[in-house]
Amino acid sequence: MAETLHPRVLVVGGGPGGYVAAIRAGQLGLDTVLVEAGRLGGTCLTRGCIPSKALIHAADKFADMTQGSALGIAIDQPPRLDFARTVGWKDGIVDRLSNGVAGLLGRAKVRVVAGWARFSDAKSCTVETASGAVAITAEHVILAAGSEAAALPALPFGGDVISSTEALSLPELPARLVVVGAGYIGLELGIAFRKLGAAVTIVEAADRILPRYDVALTRPVRRWLARAGIELHLGATVTGRDGDNRLAVETTAGPLVLAFDKILVTIGRRPLVAGWGLEEMALDMAGPFVKVDDRCHTAMRDVWAIGDLVGEPMLAHKAMAQGAMVAEIIAGQRRHFDPGGVAAIVFSEPEIVVAGLLPDEAAVAGIDAATAIFPFAANGRALTLEAGADGGFVRVVARRDDQRIIGIQAVGRHVAELAGEFAHALAMGAVLDDLAHTIHVHPTLGEAAGEAALLGLGHAIHL
Ligand code: FAD
């Protein structure tokens, strides 16, 4: 064995869950080793959140130039897309952020071991590194192995069948893209590729897009898909190939064949539980996920698990929050994790923000709640951003008895940046009065949140 290490804390996986856990543990003075087989930053930074948002931004810029506008701005020559350069620009951002994570880990005095960890028991693993095997036995183990794209049995990944990872690094723009799965990843990428000029078809087995969200919230996105010429097949399942570059789909109206250059399969992600010795660790499972309590502790003493490995929502900020929390618990602090505080954004066209309970979810939970909706059509800033006419709104869900806000959602262009205010209101246990009487800066989209709360109180000003 080239080397043997005995740190206080071993973190496996350098995604947002793992690297944040390691940085926080290092800040708290815990001797910490982080093992990562790929690049620091994990799925989110190298092939998920960041590269997808870079591509979406580039697609927005390109679409703005190609579509002309009512603003009196015209471009005489049609703009040209150098897709390889777009991907190169995106890669530059990834490089910069991944190197930044390495710097932060170094500052926190975390030792990074590059290679794949394989456990022989719950506290011991071996990592094959470029310079030989490293054996690590730790007092505390934080598992942050993340997740991988789920494949369709009839359409395994490879060649022209790609996951989001390959979609974010294509050498050229596919002329015809079929997206299988209208969850947030499929929609975000499908919309971006459409804006870049690809002909996009979306196939979804459920009877609506973003099946976890209600129809009111997704209606503006449905409208945009139709306007943009994206072919959408709901209640449709892929049965397999029908010759080269032809995909067989079963729809409620009968069989269908779709021509494609690439098929992007985005039917969900599953936790990465194979290939690193989970079976040697005697942990309990919750379905496909590692089972943890509200402190992210597993069934094995001093073995912790965080992020995509432990369940929904499979989001980077949840992984980060859990990572920091576990490091603080190991350092002796009293913490627990509240999943209700995790907001989510769909970077679609227009964008969707969901924080707390949807009206339907409140009803299912037996909460007597009132809902107030303020449209962006009545918000000046939305109009100046060409964002007022897409049917967008802010919706506040509050308990009838004490007016406590239990959910805030929005759909509309540029609403992503409202997520912080929504999450903050929920985290602080705000009531309608708190949000309504916060003086929102004019002109901003945030005013719509204040107005929705005022509406909940029965006296919106601008409606
Ligand atoms: P990961 O980020 O998956 O990191 C796990 C790391 O562990 C990987 O780097 C892997 O190499 C390493 N690893 C695993 N096993 C071992 C081992 N045995 N030895 C060594 N290393 C190992 N989330 C958002 O919040 N916002 C978004 O906008 C968003 N957009 C997304 C877009 C796409 C296209 C995708 C695919 C995902 C997106 N996500 C987004 C989800 C987000 O990426 C994940 O929720 C997040 O990365 C989970 O973090 P994690 O630390 O649990 O795992």
Short mmCIF file of C-alpha atoms and ligand atoms in Angstrom, two decimals:
data_model
loop_
_atom_site.label_atom_id
_atom_site.label_comp_id
_atom_site.label_asym_id
_atom_site.label_seq_id
_atom_site.Cartn_x
_atom_site.Cartn_y
_atom_site.Cartn_z
CA MET A 1 0.00 0.00 0.00
CA ALA A 2 1.56 3.33 -1.05
CA GLU A 3 0.06 5.21 1.89
CA THR A 4 -2.30 4.76 4.84
CA LEU A 5 -4.37 7.64 6.20
CA HIS A 6 -6.36 7.92 9.45
CA PRO A 7 -8.31 11.20 9.22
CA ARG A 8 -11.06 12.18 11.59
CA VAL A 9 -13.42 12.71 8.62
CA LEU A 10 -13.45 10.95 5.26
CA VAL A 11 -15.72 12.41 2.57
CA VAL A 12 -16.37 10.32 -0.54
CA GLY A 13 -17.52 12.39 -3.51
CA GLY A 14 -16.47 15.91 -4.40
CA GLY A 15 -19.83 17.21 -5.67
CA PRO A 16 -21.64 20.09 -3.94
CA GLY A 17 -22.56 17.83 -1.01
CA GLY A 18 -19.11 16.37 -0.50
CA TYR A 19 -16.94 19.39 -1.16
CA VAL A 20 -19.04 21.64 1.09
CA ALA A 21 -18.96 18.99 3.85
CA ALA A 22 -15.18 18.79 3.52
CA ILE A 23 -14.63 22.57 3.47
CA ARG A 24 -16.86 23.06 6.51
CA ALA A 25 -15.18 20.17 8.36
CA GLY A 26 -11.78 21.70 7.58
CA GLN A 27 -12.94 25.14 8.74
CA LEU A 28 -14.03 23.55 12.01
CA GLY A 29 -10.55 22.14 12.54
CA LEU A 30 -11.38 18.51 11.74
CA ASP A 31 -8.64 16.54 10.01
CA THR A 32 -10.42 15.79 6.69
CA VAL A 33 -9.74 13.78 3.54
CA LEU A 34 -11.91 14.09 0.42
CA VAL A 35 -11.87 11.37 -2.25
CA GLU A 36 -13.07 12.25 -5.75
CA ALA A 37 -12.72 10.06 -8.83
CA GLY A 38 -13.55 12.73 -11.39
CA ARG A 39 -13.40 16.49 -11.24
CA LEU A 40 -14.02 18.54 -8.13
CA GLY A 41 -17.52 20.01 -8.24
CA GLY A 42 -19.21 16.74 -9.18
CA THR A 43 -22.31 16.53 -11.32
CA CYS A 44 -23.54 20.02 -10.55
CA LEU A 45 -20.46 21.93 -11.44
CA THR A 46 -19.02 19.83 -14.27
CA ARG A 47 -22.05 18.32 -16.06
CA GLY A 48 -25.19 19.65 -14.39
CA CYS A 49 -26.32 22.97 -12.94
CA ILE A 50 -23.51 25.22 -14.11
CA PRO A 51 -22.89 23.97 -17.68
CA SER A 52 -26.63 23.73 -18.33
CA LYS A 53 -27.21 27.29 -17.17
CA ALA A 54 -24.29 28.47 -19.31
CA LEU A 55 -25.82 26.79 -22.36
CA ILE A 56 -29.25 28.23 -21.51
CA HIS A 57 -27.75 31.72 -21.28
CA ALA A 58 -26.00 31.36 -24.64
CA ALA A 59 -29.25 30.06 -26.16
CA ASP A 60 -31.15 33.06 -24.77
CA LYS A 61 -28.64 35.47 -26.31
CA PHE A 62 -28.82 33.72 -29.66
CA ALA A 63 -32.63 33.58 -29.63
CA ASP A 64 -32.83 37.28 -28.76
CA MET A 65 -30.74 38.06 -31.84
CA THR A 66 -32.52 35.73 -34.23
CA GLN A 67 -36.08 36.51 -33.28
CA GLY A 68 -36.05 40.27 -33.58
CA SER A 69 -38.22 42.16 -31.16
CA ALA A 70 -40.75 44.90 -30.63
CA LEU A 71 -38.05 47.06 -29.07
CA GLY A 72 -36.94 48.67 -32.31
CA ILE A 73 -33.71 46.70 -32.48
CA ALA A 74 -32.94 44.97 -35.78
CA ILE A 75 -29.94 42.97 -36.91
CA ASP A 76 -29.34 43.17 -40.65
CA GLN A 77 -27.46 39.87 -41.00
CA PRO A 78 -28.74 36.73 -39.31
CA PRO A 79 -26.38 35.85 -36.44
CA ARG A 80 -24.18 32.77 -36.85
CA LEU A 81 -23.76 30.19 -34.13
CA ASP A 82 -20.29 28.77 -33.51
CA PHE A 83 -21.50 25.95 -31.28
CA ALA A 84 -18.03 24.54 -30.58
CA ARG A 85 -17.05 27.96 -29.26
CA THR A 86 -20.18 28.13 -27.12
CA VAL A 87 -19.25 24.76 -25.58
CA GLY A 88 -15.67 25.99 -25.13
CA TRP A 89 -16.92 29.08 -23.28
CA LYS A 90 -19.03 26.84 -21.04
CA ASP A 91 -16.00 24.59 -20.39
CA GLY A 92 -14.00 27.65 -19.35
CA ILE A 93 -16.56 28.46 -16.65
CA VAL A 94 -16.48 24.84 -15.43
CA ASP A 95 -12.66 24.87 -15.29
CA ARG A 96 -12.63 28.10 -13.36
CA LEU A 97 -15.16 26.91 -10.79
CA SER A 98 -13.63 23.45 -10.39
CA ASN A 99 -10.21 25.02 -9.81
CA GLY A 100 -11.89 27.40 -7.36
CA VAL A 101 -13.23 24.43 -5.37
CA ALA A 102 -9.71 22.97 -5.25
CA GLY A 103 -8.45 26.29 -3.89
CA LEU A 104 -11.18 26.44 -1.23
CA LEU A 105 -10.43 22.87 -0.11
CA GLY A 106 -6.75 23.74 0.10
CA ARG A 107 -7.50 26.81 2.22
CA ALA A 108 -9.57 24.67 4.57
CA LYS A 109 -6.60 22.24 4.80
CA VAL A 110 -8.57 19.36 3.32
CA ARG A 111 -6.44 16.65 1.73
CA VAL A 112 -7.84 15.63 -1.66
CA VAL A 113 -7.18 12.08 -2.87
CA ALA A 114 -7.90 11.64 -6.58
CA GLY A 115 -9.31 8.22 -7.43
CA TRP A 116 -12.18 5.83 -6.90
CA ALA A 117 -12.88 4.78 -3.29
CA ARG A 118 -13.90 1.20 -2.63
CA PHE A 119 -15.01 0.29 0.89
CA SER A 120 -14.12 -2.97 2.61
CA ASP A 121 -16.13 -2.06 5.71
CA ALA A 122 -18.10 0.98 6.86
CA LYS A 123 -15.04 2.97 7.96
CA SER A 124 -12.31 1.75 5.61
CA CYS A 125 -11.70 2.18 1.92
CA THR A 126 -8.92 1.88 -0.60
CA VAL A 127 -8.38 4.41 -3.36
CA GLU A 128 -6.43 3.57 -6.49
CA THR A 129 -4.61 6.78 -7.33
CA ALA A 130 -2.18 7.61 -10.11
CA SER A 131 0.69 7.13 -7.64
CA GLY A 132 -0.52 3.90 -6.04
CA ALA A 133 -3.14 2.65 -3.63
CA VAL A 134 -4.10 4.74 -0.59
CA ALA A 135 -5.81 3.02 2.36
CA ILE A 136 -8.05 5.27 4.45
CA THR A 137 -9.69 4.47 7.78
CA ALA A 138 -11.66 7.29 9.37
CA GLU A 139 -13.60 8.00 12.55
CA HIS A 140 -16.45 9.55 10.55
CA VAL A 141 -17.39 8.74 6.96
CA ILE A 142 -19.56 11.08 4.86
CA LEU A 143 -20.94 9.40 1.76
CA ALA A 144 -21.67 11.86 -1.05
CA ALA A 145 -21.48 9.64 -4.14
CA GLY A 146 -24.29 11.48 -5.93
CA SER A 147 -26.36 10.15 -8.79
CA GLU A 148 -26.33 9.17 -12.45
CA ALA A 149 -28.75 9.50 -15.34
CA ALA A 150 -31.34 6.73 -15.54
CA ALA A 151 -31.42 4.88 -18.86
CA LEU A 152 -34.38 3.56 -20.82
CA PRO A 153 -34.13 -0.25 -21.09
CA ALA A 154 -35.25 -0.04 -24.73
CA LEU A 155 -32.70 2.67 -25.50
CA PRO A 156 -29.39 2.25 -23.64
CA PHE A 157 -26.98 5.21 -23.65
CA GLY A 158 -24.37 5.21 -26.41
CA GLY A 159 -23.93 6.58 -29.93
CA ASP A 160 -26.87 8.80 -30.78
CA VAL A 161 -28.66 8.09 -27.49
CA ILE A 162 -27.27 10.59 -25.02
CA SER A 163 -27.75 11.74 -21.43
CA SER A 164 -27.54 15.33 -20.22
CA THR A 165 -23.78 14.84 -19.75
CA GLU A 166 -23.15 14.32 -23.47
CA ALA A 167 -25.78 16.91 -24.44
CA LEU A 168 -23.74 19.56 -22.64
CA SER A 169 -20.57 18.75 -24.58
CA LEU A 170 -21.73 17.95 -28.12
CA PRO A 171 -19.24 18.82 -30.88
CA GLU A 172 -22.05 20.25 -33.01
CA LEU A 173 -25.70 21.20 -32.74
CA PRO A 174 -27.99 18.28 -33.68
CA ALA A 175 -30.45 19.27 -36.39
CA ARG A 176 -33.21 17.08 -34.91
CA LEU A 177 -33.30 16.38 -31.20
CA VAL A 178 -35.84 14.11 -29.52
CA VAL A 179 -36.01 14.59 -25.76
CA VAL A 180 -37.49 11.71 -23.79
CA GLY A 181 -38.81 12.99 -20.45
CA ALA A 182 -40.32 16.40 -19.72
CA GLY A 183 -38.92 16.83 -16.23
CA TYR A 184 -36.82 19.88 -15.47
CA ILE A 185 -33.59 18.64 -17.09
CA GLY A 186 -35.30 17.59 -20.34
CA LEU A 187 -37.26 20.82 -20.56
CA GLU A 188 -34.32 23.09 -19.78
CA LEU A 189 -32.09 21.43 -22.37
CA GLY A 190 -34.83 20.93 -24.96
CA ILE A 191 -35.74 24.60 -24.79
CA ALA A 192 -32.10 25.69 -25.00
CA PHE A 193 -31.46 23.51 -28.06
CA ARG A 194 -34.62 24.86 -29.70
CA LYS A 195 -33.43 28.43 -29.12
CA LEU A 196 -30.08 27.50 -30.66
CA GLY A 197 -31.90 26.33 -33.80
CA ALA A 198 -32.46 22.57 -33.42
CA ALA A 199 -35.84 21.04 -34.28
CA VAL A 200 -36.95 19.63 -30.92
CA THR A 201 -39.57 17.00 -30.09
CA ILE A 202 -40.39 16.12 -26.48
CA VAL A 203 -41.91 12.77 -25.52
CA GLU A 204 -43.35 12.40 -22.01
CA ALA A 205 -45.13 9.37 -20.52
CA ALA A 206 -47.24 11.44 -18.09
CA ASP A 207 -50.16 13.51 -19.29
CA ARG A 208 -48.35 16.81 -18.60
CA ILE A 209 -44.94 18.41 -18.50
CA LEU A 210 -43.19 18.76 -15.13
CA PRO A 211 -45.65 16.26 -13.64
CA ARG A 212 -44.83 17.24 -10.04
CA TYR A 213 -46.14 20.76 -10.55
CA ASP A 214 -49.72 21.90 -11.08
CA VAL A 215 -51.13 22.90 -14.43
CA ALA A 216 -51.43 26.62 -13.58
CA LEU A 217 -47.71 26.80 -12.92
CA THR A 218 -46.70 24.99 -16.08
CA ARG A 219 -49.24 26.56 -18.47
CA PRO A 220 -46.98 29.47 -19.53
CA VAL A 221 -44.22 26.98 -20.39
CA ARG A 222 -46.67 24.86 -22.42
CA ARG A 223 -47.65 27.99 -24.33
CA TRP A 224 -44.02 28.86 -25.04
CA LEU A 225 -43.28 25.32 -26.28
CA ALA A 226 -46.19 25.58 -28.71
CA ARG A 227 -45.13 29.05 -29.91
CA ALA A 228 -41.54 27.92 -30.38
CA GLY A 229 -42.63 24.99 -32.53
CA ILE A 230 -41.50 22.28 -30.11
CA GLU A 231 -43.49 19.14 -30.84
CA LEU A 232 -44.82 17.77 -27.55
CA HIS A 233 -46.20 14.24 -27.15
CA LEU A 234 -47.78 13.61 -23.76
CA GLY A 235 -48.97 10.22 -22.55
CA ALA A 236 -46.42 8.80 -24.97
CA THR A 237 -43.89 6.03 -24.34
CA VAL A 238 -40.82 5.10 -26.30
CA THR A 239 -40.90 1.48 -27.49
CA GLY A 240 -37.53 1.37 -29.26
CA ARG A 241 -35.84 2.12 -32.53
CA ASP A 242 -37.55 1.78 -35.86
CA GLY A 243 -34.50 1.59 -38.08
CA ASP A 244 -31.68 4.15 -38.22
CA ASN A 245 -32.48 7.58 -36.85
CA ARG A 246 -36.11 6.67 -36.29
CA LEU A 247 -37.69 6.31 -32.88
CA ALA A 248 -40.85 4.28 -32.27
CA VAL A 249 -43.28 5.84 -29.81
CA GLU A 250 -46.65 4.59 -28.57
CA THR A 251 -49.12 7.43 -28.01
CA THR A 252 -52.75 7.52 -26.92
CA ALA A 253 -53.58 8.21 -30.58
CA GLY A 254 -51.59 5.20 -31.82
CA PRO A 255 -48.01 4.44 -32.86
CA LEU A 256 -45.72 7.21 -34.04
CA VAL A 257 -42.26 7.31 -35.61
CA LEU A 258 -39.99 10.28 -34.90
CA ALA A 259 -36.91 11.10 -36.97
CA PHE A 260 -33.88 12.20 -34.97
CA ASP A 261 -30.16 12.94 -35.04
CA LYS A 262 -29.79 12.63 -31.28
CA ILE A 263 -32.09 11.27 -28.60
CA LEU A 264 -31.64 12.92 -25.23
CA VAL A 265 -32.94 10.65 -22.46
CA THR A 266 -33.88 12.60 -19.33
CA ILE A 267 -36.26 10.26 -17.51
CA GLY A 268 -34.73 10.96 -14.11
CA ARG A 269 -31.62 10.30 -12.06
CA ARG A 270 -30.87 7.47 -9.69
CA PRO A 271 -28.52 7.39 -6.72
CA LEU A 272 -25.06 5.96 -7.35
CA VAL A 273 -25.15 2.96 -5.03
CA ALA A 274 -23.11 0.41 -6.99
CA GLY A 275 -19.39 -0.04 -7.51
CA TRP A 276 -17.95 1.38 -4.30
CA GLY A 277 -18.71 -1.26 -1.66
CA LEU A 278 -22.01 -0.06 -0.24
CA GLU A 279 -22.89 -3.72 0.23
CA GLU A 280 -19.96 -4.07 2.71
CA MET A 281 -21.32 -1.32 4.95
CA ALA A 282 -24.55 -2.80 6.35
CA LEU A 283 -26.54 0.40 5.81
CA ASP A 284 -30.35 0.50 5.64
CA MET A 285 -31.91 1.63 2.37
CA ALA A 286 -35.02 3.67 1.61
CA GLY A 287 -35.98 2.33 -1.82
CA PRO A 288 -33.03 3.06 -4.11
CA PHE A 289 -31.56 5.64 -1.69
CA VAL A 290 -29.35 5.30 1.38
CA LYS A 291 -31.61 5.73 4.41
CA VAL A 292 -30.75 8.58 6.77
CA ASP A 293 -32.42 10.32 9.69
CA ASP A 294 -32.98 14.08 9.93
CA ARG A 295 -29.27 14.54 10.79
CA CYS A 296 -28.21 12.57 7.68
CA HIS A 297 -26.96 9.77 9.91
CA THR A 298 -27.17 6.26 8.41
CA ALA A 299 -27.90 2.99 10.23
CA MET A 300 -24.13 2.62 10.92
CA ARG A 301 -22.59 4.63 13.76
CA ASP A 302 -20.68 7.70 12.54
CA VAL A 303 -21.44 6.97 8.88
CA TRP A 304 -23.33 9.84 7.29
CA ALA A 305 -24.83 10.23 3.82
CA ILE A 306 -25.91 13.37 1.96
CA GLY A 307 -27.08 14.80 -1.34
CA ASP A 308 -28.54 12.87 -4.26
CA LEU A 309 -27.55 9.60 -2.58
CA VAL A 310 -30.19 10.03 0.12
CA GLY A 311 -33.25 11.08 -1.85
CA GLU A 312 -35.37 13.87 -3.24
CA PRO A 313 -35.11 16.69 -3.85
CA MET A 314 -31.98 15.83 -5.82
CA LEU A 315 -30.69 19.39 -5.90
CA ALA A 316 -27.29 20.95 -5.37
CA HIS A 317 -28.29 23.40 -2.65
CA LYS A 318 -29.90 20.60 -0.65
CA ALA A 319 -26.67 18.59 -0.94
CA MET A 320 -24.63 21.63 0.16
CA ALA A 321 -26.91 22.34 3.14
CA GLN A 322 -26.70 18.73 4.26
CA GLY A 323 -22.92 18.67 3.79
CA ALA A 324 -22.34 21.74 5.96
CA MET A 325 -24.81 20.45 8.54
CA VAL A 326 -23.12 17.04 8.91
CA ALA A 327 -19.69 18.64 9.33
CA GLU A 328 -21.11 20.85 12.09
CA ILE A 329 -22.77 17.89 13.82
CA ILE A 330 -19.48 15.97 13.76
CA ALA A 331 -17.83 19.03 15.30
CA GLY A 332 -20.34 18.89 18.15
CA GLN A 333 -23.10 21.28 17.05
CA ARG A 334 -26.80 20.45 17.35
CA ARG A 335 -28.34 20.57 13.89
CA HIS A 336 -31.05 18.88 11.91
CA PHE A 337 -32.22 19.11 8.31
CA ASP A 338 -35.60 20.51 7.27
CA PRO A 339 -36.45 19.40 3.71
CA GLY A 340 -39.37 21.85 3.61
CA GLY A 341 -36.93 24.73 3.23
CA VAL A 342 -35.55 23.57 -0.12
CA ALA A 343 -36.82 25.68 -3.01
CA ALA A 344 -36.47 24.58 -6.63
CA ILE A 345 -36.12 26.41 -9.93
CA VAL A 346 -36.85 25.22 -13.43
CA PHE A 347 -34.79 27.31 -15.83
CA SER A 348 -37.34 26.83 -18.60
CA GLU A 349 -38.97 29.50 -20.77
CA PRO A 350 -40.43 31.12 -18.80
CA GLU A 351 -38.79 30.13 -15.50
CA ILE A 352 -40.57 28.47 -12.58
CA VAL A 353 -39.76 28.81 -8.88
CA VAL A 354 -41.31 26.54 -6.29
CA ALA A 355 -40.85 27.05 -2.56
CA GLY A 356 -42.86 25.25 0.09
CA LEU A 357 -46.22 23.63 -0.57
CA LEU A 358 -48.24 23.89 -3.77
CA PRO A 359 -51.98 24.48 -3.20
CA ASP A 360 -52.72 20.81 -4.02
CA GLU A 361 -50.06 19.62 -1.61
CA ALA A 362 -51.47 21.79 1.17
CA ALA A 363 -54.90 20.25 0.55
CA VAL A 364 -53.50 16.71 0.59
CA ALA A 365 -51.72 17.54 3.87
CA GLY A 366 -55.12 18.55 5.29
CA ILE A 367 -54.14 22.21 5.71
CA ASP A 368 -56.90 24.77 5.25
CA ALA A 369 -55.02 27.21 3.04
CA ALA A 370 -55.89 30.22 0.89
CA THR A 371 -54.11 31.04 -2.37
CA ALA A 372 -53.48 34.51 -3.80
CA ILE A 373 -52.14 35.08 -7.31
CA PHE A 374 -50.64 38.32 -8.60
CA PRO A 375 -50.00 38.45 -12.38
CA PHE A 376 -46.79 39.87 -13.84
CA ALA A 377 -48.99 41.63 -16.43
CA ALA A 378 -49.62 44.15 -13.61
CA ASN A 379 -45.94 44.53 -12.69
CA GLY A 380 -44.05 47.41 -14.32
CA ARG A 381 -40.64 45.78 -14.20
CA ALA A 382 -41.98 42.65 -15.88
CA LEU A 383 -43.25 44.80 -18.74
CA THR A 384 -39.90 46.55 -19.14
CA LEU A 385 -38.28 43.12 -19.38
CA GLU A 386 -40.81 41.93 -22.00
CA ALA A 387 -42.00 39.51 -19.34
CA GLY A 388 -45.54 40.60 -18.63
CA ALA A 389 -47.44 38.91 -21.41
CA ASP A 390 -46.48 35.29 -20.93
CA GLY A 391 -49.14 34.48 -18.32
CA GLY A 392 -46.66 34.56 -15.44
CA PHE A 393 -47.56 35.23 -11.81
CA VAL A 394 -46.52 34.98 -8.19
CA ARG A 395 -48.69 32.75 -6.02
CA VAL A 396 -48.71 32.76 -2.25
CA VAL A 397 -50.23 29.88 -0.26
CA ALA A 398 -51.03 30.73 3.37
CA ARG A 399 -52.82 28.98 6.24
CA ARG A 400 -56.26 30.46 6.80
CA ASP A 401 -56.05 30.28 10.59
CA ASP A 402 -52.85 32.25 11.28
CA GLN A 403 -51.93 33.50 7.77
CA ARG A 404 -48.57 31.75 7.94
CA ILE A 405 -47.07 31.41 4.46
CA ILE A 406 -46.55 27.73 3.63
CA GLY A 407 -45.76 28.07 -0.06
CA ILE A 408 -44.71 30.65 -2.65
CA GLN A 409 -44.39 29.90 -6.34
CA ALA A 410 -43.79 31.95 -9.46
CA VAL A 411 -43.70 31.44 -13.18
CA GLY A 412 -42.41 34.08 -15.57
CA ARG A 413 -39.29 35.35 -17.30
CA HIS A 414 -36.40 36.07 -14.92
CA VAL A 415 -38.24 34.83 -11.83
CA ALA A 416 -35.36 32.53 -10.82
CA GLU A 417 -33.79 35.32 -8.79
CA LEU A 418 -36.93 35.53 -6.64
CA ALA A 419 -36.15 32.09 -5.17
CA GLY A 420 -34.03 33.63 -2.42
CA GLU A 421 -36.83 35.87 -1.17
CA PHE A 422 -39.31 33.01 -1.25
CA ALA A 423 -37.01 30.62 0.62
CA HIS A 424 -36.16 33.35 3.12
CA ALA A 425 -39.83 34.09 3.85
CA LEU A 426 -40.50 30.40 4.48
CA ALA A 427 -37.35 29.93 6.58
CA MET A 428 -38.31 32.89 8.77
CA GLY A 429 -41.85 31.57 9.21
CA ALA A 430 -43.30 34.71 7.59
CA VAL A 431 -47.01 35.50 7.69
CA LEU A 432 -48.79 37.41 4.92
CA ASP A 433 -48.28 40.69 6.78
CA ASP A 434 -44.49 40.24 6.81
CA LEU A 435 -44.28 39.81 3.05
CA ALA A 436 -46.93 42.42 2.28
CA HIS A 437 -45.27 45.08 4.43
CA THR A 438 -41.73 44.45 3.31
CA ILE A 439 -41.02 47.52 1.20
CA HIS A 440 -40.04 46.02 -2.13
CA VAL A 441 -37.83 48.12 -4.36
CA HIS A 442 -39.55 49.64 -7.38
CA PRO A 443 -39.44 48.63 -10.16
CA THR A 444 -38.63 44.98 -9.49
CA LEU A 445 -40.29 41.62 -10.04
CA GLY A 446 -40.19 41.16 -6.27
CA GLU A 447 -42.99 43.71 -5.94
CA ALA A 448 -45.29 41.00 -7.29
CA ALA A 449 -44.52 38.88 -4.20
CA GLY A 450 -45.51 41.73 -1.92
CA GLU A 451 -48.65 42.33 -3.97
CA ALA A 452 -49.59 38.63 -3.87
CA ALA A 453 -49.34 38.76 -0.08
CA LEU A 454 -51.43 41.96 -0.03
CA LEU A 455 -53.96 40.21 -2.21
CA GLY A 456 -54.01 37.38 0.33
CA LEU A 457 -54.90 40.02 2.92
CA GLY A 458 -57.65 41.26 0.63
CA HIS A 459 -56.21 44.58 -0.60
CA ALA A 460 -53.65 44.43 -3.42
CA ILE A 461 -52.82 47.92 -4.68
CA HIS A 462 -51.94 47.32 -8.32
CA LEU A 463 -54.73 44.90 -9.21
P1 FAD B 1 -22.75 14.75 -7.28
O1 FAD B 1 -22.71 16.16 -7.69
O2 FAD B 1 -23.30 13.76 -8.22
O3 FAD B 1 -21.26 14.38 -6.92
C1 FAD B 1 -20.89 13.08 -6.56
C2 FAD B 1 -19.41 12.93 -6.83
O4 FAD B 1 -18.96 11.74 -6.20
C3 FAD B 1 -19.08 12.76 -8.32
O5 FAD B 1 -18.15 13.76 -8.69
C4 FAD B 1 -18.46 11.37 -8.42
O6 FAD B 1 -17.37 11.32 -9.32
C5 FAD B 1 -17.97 11.14 -6.99
N1 FAD B 1 -17.92 9.73 -6.59
C6 FAD B 1 -18.96 8.87 -6.51
N2 FAD B 1 -18.55 7.69 -6.03
C7 FAD B 1 -17.23 7.82 -5.80
C8 FAD B 1 -16.24 6.92 -5.30
N3 FAD B 1 -16.54 5.67 -4.93
N4 FAD B 1 -14.97 7.36 -5.21
C9 FAD B 1 -14.66 8.62 -5.58
N5 FAD B 1 -15.54 9.51 -6.05
C10 FAD B 1 -16.82 9.11 -6.16
N6 FAD B 1 -29.40 21.04 -9.15
C11 FAD B 1 -29.72 22.28 -8.75
O7 FAD B 1 -29.84 22.53 -7.55
N7 FAD B 1 -29.91 23.30 -9.66
C12 FAD B 1 -29.78 23.08 -10.99
O8 FAD B 1 -29.96 24.02 -11.79
C13 FAD B 1 -29.46 21.79 -11.44
N8 FAD B 1 -29.31 21.54 -12.74
C14 FAD B 1 -28.94 20.29 -13.14
C15 FAD B 1 -28.78 20.06 -14.50
C16 FAD B 1 -28.40 18.82 -14.94
C17 FAD B 1 -28.21 18.59 -16.41
C18 FAD B 1 -28.16 17.78 -14.00
C19 FAD B 1 -27.71 16.42 -14.47
C20 FAD B 1 -28.31 18.00 -12.66
C21 FAD B 1 -28.71 19.25 -12.21
N9 FAD B 1 -28.90 19.52 -10.86
C22 FAD B 1 -29.26 20.77 -10.46
C23 FAD B 1 -28.76 18.47 -9.84
C24 FAD B 1 -27.41 18.55 -9.13
O9 FAD B 1 -26.39 18.44 -10.08
C25 FAD B 1 -27.29 17.46 -8.08
O10 FAD B 1 -28.39 17.52 -7.22
C26 FAD B 1 -26.02 17.64 -7.27
O11 FAD B 1 -24.89 17.60 -8.09
C27 FAD B 1 -25.92 16.54 -6.21
O12 FAD B 1 -24.75 16.73 -5.48
P2 FAD B 1 -24.03 15.50 -4.76
O13 FAD B 1 -22.88 16.10 -4.03
O14 FAD B 1 -25.02 14.72 -3.99
O15 FAD B 1 -23.54 14.53 -5.91
#
